[in-house]
């Protein structure tokens, strides 16, 4: 199983986004993109002749909502895993993705570290399920994104341990800046305030979001991609 290639289908109506995913996936071993579809009908037609292991699915498609397509996919093929990738942050869409059995849910704009780590996590989970006849509760907790007792103990033993790419000094600067603001702020504005690059600051802001220290709002303009603005909880 470890040597088996994971075939991917991308369901996304933006060609530039598809090319970005392809570039990211080229950095990973064990994955290859076999097909792409720009709408729900194309995706369902493809599934009649080709069954991937994994689908990367956008929510906003020209002919149907991605969460509705997720249920159609479940009717056609049960053995396909789905990762939702979308700008949608409303509770209803997230809830539908969970009910539909999505493996993960990533919000645009996608951070490359998050994209790659999610695919690696998917690959690891798939391999563990294939090679194991039985599992322990801690394994099940990890499969379902829950913290095990072992993980909680580890966190207590290393309270100051930070993930790779997160420096405590820069993190302190970003935290201090977020405490100063009275409204929301984007990565570019934060970067200018603390004297760091936009990409670096965005990584730290997303880290604080994952720690539930700050919140993110997605602002939809008339043109261009949605803007992510961060604010205190």
Short mmCIF file of C-alpha atoms in Angstrom, two decimals:
data_model
loop_
_atom_site.label_atom_id
_atom_site.label_comp_id
_atom_site.label_asym_id
_atom_site.label_seq_id
_atom_site.Cartn_x
_atom_site.Cartn_y
_atom_site.Cartn_z
CA UNK A 1 0.00 0.00 0.00
CA UNK A 2 2.84 2.42 0.79
CA UNK A 3 3.98 2.11 -2.82
CA UNK A 4 0.52 2.57 -4.30
CA UNK A 5 -0.11 5.85 -6.08
CA UNK A 6 -3.09 7.86 -4.84
CA UNK A 7 -5.00 9.04 -7.91
CA UNK A 8 -6.64 12.44 -7.56
CA UNK A 9 -9.56 14.10 -9.31
CA UNK A 10 -9.86 17.89 -9.00
CA UNK A 11 -13.32 19.44 -9.22
CA UNK A 12 -12.73 23.17 -9.60
CA UNK A 13 -13.92 25.71 -12.17
CA UNK A 14 -10.87 27.99 -12.01
CA UNK A 15 -8.02 26.84 -14.27
CA UNK A 16 -5.40 28.88 -12.40
CA UNK A 17 -6.38 27.21 -9.13
CA UNK A 18 -6.13 23.77 -10.73
CA UNK A 19 -2.60 24.59 -11.92
CA UNK A 20 -1.64 25.72 -8.42
CA UNK A 21 -2.86 22.42 -6.96
CA UNK A 22 -0.88 20.53 -9.59
CA UNK A 23 2.27 22.46 -8.71
CA UNK A 24 1.79 21.75 -4.99
CA UNK A 25 1.09 18.04 -5.54
CA UNK A 26 4.26 17.65 -7.60
CA UNK A 27 6.13 18.26 -4.33
CA UNK A 28 4.63 15.10 -2.79
CA UNK A 29 5.46 11.46 -3.38
CA UNK A 30 2.67 8.98 -3.88
CA UNK A 31 0.11 11.31 -5.48
CA UNK A 32 -0.83 12.00 -9.08
CA UNK A 33 -3.63 13.99 -10.70
CA UNK A 34 -5.53 11.84 -13.16
CA UNK A 35 -8.50 14.03 -14.06
CA UNK A 36 -10.16 17.40 -13.48
CA UNK A 37 -13.69 18.69 -13.95
CA UNK A 38 -14.98 22.25 -14.02
CA UNK A 39 -18.54 21.46 -12.95
CA UNK A 40 -20.65 18.81 -11.26
CA UNK A 41 -21.96 17.15 -14.41
CA UNK A 42 -18.45 16.66 -15.81
CA UNK A 43 -17.34 15.18 -12.49
CA UNK A 44 -20.19 12.66 -12.38
CA UNK A 45 -19.57 11.69 -16.03
CA UNK A 46 -15.90 11.10 -15.22
CA UNK A 47 -16.79 8.96 -12.22
CA UNK A 48 -18.64 6.58 -14.55
CA UNK A 49 -15.35 5.73 -16.30
CA UNK A 50 -12.70 6.50 -13.67
CA UNK A 51 -12.63 6.04 -9.89
CA UNK A 52 -9.97 8.05 -8.06
CA UNK A 53 -8.87 7.44 -4.50
CA UNK A 54 -9.22 11.12 -3.60
CA UNK A 55 -11.26 14.09 -4.84
CA UNK A 56 -10.35 17.73 -4.18
CA UNK A 57 -13.75 19.44 -4.31
CA UNK A 58 -14.66 23.13 -4.50
CA UNK A 59 -18.02 24.28 -3.13
CA UNK A 60 -18.82 27.01 -5.64
CA UNK A 61 -19.35 25.27 -8.99
CA UNK A 62 -21.24 26.67 -12.01
CA UNK A 63 -24.04 24.09 -12.01
CA UNK A 64 -24.39 22.96 -8.38
CA UNK A 65 -23.05 23.43 -4.90
CA UNK A 66 -20.10 21.23 -4.02
CA UNK A 67 -21.80 19.89 -0.90
CA UNK A 68 -24.72 18.70 -3.04
CA UNK A 69 -22.23 17.10 -5.42
CA UNK A 70 -20.61 15.40 -2.42
CA UNK A 71 -23.86 13.53 -1.74
CA UNK A 72 -24.16 12.57 -5.43
CA UNK A 73 -20.61 11.23 -5.32
CA UNK A 74 -21.52 9.14 -2.27
CA UNK A 75 -24.41 7.61 -4.29
CA UNK A 76 -22.11 6.75 -7.21
CA UNK A 77 -19.00 5.51 -5.40
CA UNK A 78 -18.52 4.72 -1.71
CA UNK A 79 -14.78 4.12 -1.75
CA UNK A 80 -13.71 7.65 -2.77
CA UNK A 81 -12.39 10.12 -0.20
CA UNK A 82 -13.11 13.83 -0.52
CA UNK A 83 -11.27 16.92 0.70
CA UNK A 84 -13.27 20.14 0.43
CA UNK A 85 -11.32 23.24 -0.66
CA UNK A 86 -13.36 26.44 -0.66
CA UNK A 87 -13.79 30.03 0.45
CA UNK A 88 -17.10 29.11 2.11
CA UNK A 89 -16.92 29.58 5.88
CA UNK A 90 -20.60 29.38 6.79
CA UNK A 91 -21.65 26.82 9.36
CA UNK A 92 -24.22 25.15 7.09
CA UNK A 93 -21.64 24.33 4.40
CA UNK A 94 -19.12 23.04 6.93
CA UNK A 95 -21.83 20.93 8.61
CA UNK A 96 -22.89 19.43 5.28
CA UNK A 97 -19.27 18.56 4.48
CA UNK A 98 -18.96 16.75 7.81
CA UNK A 99 -22.24 14.88 7.31
CA UNK A 100 -21.15 13.94 3.79
CA UNK A 101 -17.99 12.34 5.17
CA UNK A 102 -15.36 14.78 3.88
CA UNK A 103 -11.89 13.85 5.14
CA UNK A 104 -10.91 17.50 5.59
CA UNK A 105 -12.05 21.05 4.87
CA UNK A 106 -9.56 23.71 3.77
CA UNK A 107 -10.46 27.38 3.32
CA UNK A 108 -9.15 29.52 0.51
CA UNK A 109 -6.74 31.16 0.07
CA UNK A 110 -4.84 27.94 0.63
CA UNK A 111 -1.54 28.00 2.51
CA UNK A 112 0.94 25.62 0.88
CA UNK A 113 2.03 24.16 4.25
CA UNK A 114 -1.59 23.40 5.16
CA UNK A 115 -2.29 21.91 1.72
CA UNK A 116 0.72 19.60 1.78
CA UNK A 117 0.30 18.54 5.42
CA UNK A 118 -3.37 17.69 4.83
CA UNK A 119 -2.51 15.44 1.91
CA UNK A 120 0.30 13.80 3.89
CA UNK A 121 -2.12 13.22 6.78
CA UNK A 122 -4.60 11.68 4.37
CA UNK A 123 -1.93 9.37 2.97
CA UNK A 124 -0.80 8.32 6.46
CA UNK A 125 -4.38 7.63 7.58
CA UNK A 126 -5.11 5.61 4.45
CA UNK A 127 -2.01 3.47 4.93
CA UNK A 128 -2.73 2.82 8.62
CA UNK A 129 -6.29 1.72 7.86
CA UNK A 130 -5.09 -0.58 5.09
CA UNK A 131 -2.39 -2.29 7.15
CA UNK A 132 -4.34 -2.65 10.41
CA UNK A 133 -6.89 -5.34 11.22
CA UNK A 134 -7.86 -3.63 14.48
CA UNK A 135 -7.23 -0.20 15.98
CA UNK A 136 -6.91 1.33 19.43
CA UNK A 137 -9.06 4.24 20.67
CA UNK A 138 -6.13 6.64 20.31
CA UNK A 139 -5.83 5.66 16.64
CA UNK A 140 -9.55 6.27 16.11
CA UNK A 141 -9.24 9.65 17.82
CA UNK A 142 -6.53 10.68 15.38
CA UNK A 143 -8.52 9.43 12.39
CA UNK A 144 -11.46 11.59 13.46
CA UNK A 145 -9.34 14.62 14.35
CA UNK A 146 -9.76 14.20 18.10
CA UNK A 147 -7.02 14.60 20.69
CA UNK A 148 -6.05 11.42 22.47
CA UNK A 149 -5.11 11.25 26.12
CA UNK A 150 -1.52 10.61 25.03
CA UNK A 151 -1.52 13.80 22.96
CA UNK A 152 -2.93 15.80 25.87
CA UNK A 153 -0.19 14.54 28.18
CA UNK A 154 2.43 15.40 25.61
CA UNK A 155 1.06 18.93 25.35
CA UNK A 156 1.23 19.35 29.11
CA UNK A 157 4.83 18.15 29.12
CA UNK A 158 5.85 20.59 26.36
CA UNK A 159 3.61 23.66 26.72
CA UNK A 160 6.03 25.97 24.86
CA UNK A 161 6.71 23.65 21.92
CA UNK A 162 5.89 25.37 18.62
CA UNK A 163 5.39 23.77 15.21
CA UNK A 164 8.06 23.97 12.54
CA UNK A 165 8.20 27.38 10.88
CA UNK A 166 6.80 29.26 13.90
CA UNK A 167 9.38 31.33 15.81
CA UNK A 168 8.43 32.49 19.30
CA UNK A 169 9.83 36.01 18.80
CA UNK A 170 7.91 36.65 15.58
CA UNK A 171 4.83 35.05 17.11
CA UNK A 172 5.07 37.48 20.03
CA UNK A 173 5.18 40.43 17.60
CA UNK A 174 2.11 39.21 15.75
CA UNK A 175 0.22 38.57 18.99
CA UNK A 176 1.13 42.06 20.27
CA UNK A 177 -0.06 43.65 17.04
CA UNK A 178 -3.37 41.76 17.14
CA UNK A 179 -3.97 43.01 20.70
CA UNK A 180 -3.57 46.60 19.49
CA UNK A 181 -6.18 46.56 16.75
CA UNK A 182 -9.77 47.61 17.31
CA UNK A 183 -11.15 46.27 14.02
CA UNK A 184 -10.06 43.58 11.57
CA UNK A 185 -6.70 43.60 9.77
CA UNK A 186 -5.28 41.65 6.83
CA UNK A 187 -1.87 39.99 6.48
CA UNK A 188 -0.41 42.84 4.41
CA UNK A 189 -1.34 45.45 7.01
CA UNK A 190 0.02 43.32 9.83
CA UNK A 191 3.26 42.67 7.92
CA UNK A 192 3.78 46.41 7.40
CA UNK A 193 3.19 47.08 11.09
CA UNK A 194 5.77 44.59 12.37
CA UNK A 195 8.26 44.77 9.47
CA UNK A 196 7.93 41.24 8.08
CA UNK A 197 6.94 39.70 4.77
CA UNK A 198 3.29 39.12 3.87
CA UNK A 199 3.74 35.35 3.49
CA UNK A 200 5.47 35.04 6.86
CA UNK A 201 2.83 37.04 8.70
CA UNK A 202 0.01 35.13 6.99
CA UNK A 203 1.49 31.87 8.29
CA UNK A 204 1.54 33.23 11.87
CA UNK A 205 -1.99 34.60 11.61
CA UNK A 206 -3.30 31.26 10.37
CA UNK A 207 -1.47 29.57 13.23
CA UNK A 208 -3.25 31.84 15.72
CA UNK A 209 -6.56 31.03 14.00
CA UNK A 210 -5.85 27.31 14.41
CA UNK A 211 -5.15 27.93 18.12
CA UNK A 212 -8.49 29.80 18.33
CA UNK A 213 -6.72 32.92 19.64
CA UNK A 214 -8.08 35.09 16.82
CA UNK A 215 -10.86 34.85 14.25
CA UNK A 216 -10.86 35.25 10.48
CA UNK A 217 -13.50 36.82 8.25
CA UNK A 218 -13.62 36.33 4.49
CA UNK A 219 -14.52 39.54 2.66
CA UNK A 220 -15.96 39.17 -0.84
CA UNK A 221 -15.25 42.07 -3.21
CA UNK A 222 -16.51 42.70 -6.71
CA UNK A 223 -13.26 41.50 -8.29
CA UNK A 224 -10.32 39.31 -7.34
CA UNK A 225 -10.04 36.64 -4.68
CA UNK A 226 -11.79 36.87 -1.29
CA UNK A 227 -9.77 38.74 1.33
CA UNK A 228 -9.03 37.16 4.70
CA UNK A 229 -9.20 39.69 7.56
CA UNK A 230 -8.22 38.80 11.10
CA UNK A 231 -9.62 40.12 14.39
CA UNK A 232 -9.51 39.50 18.12
CA UNK A 233 -12.01 37.04 19.56
#
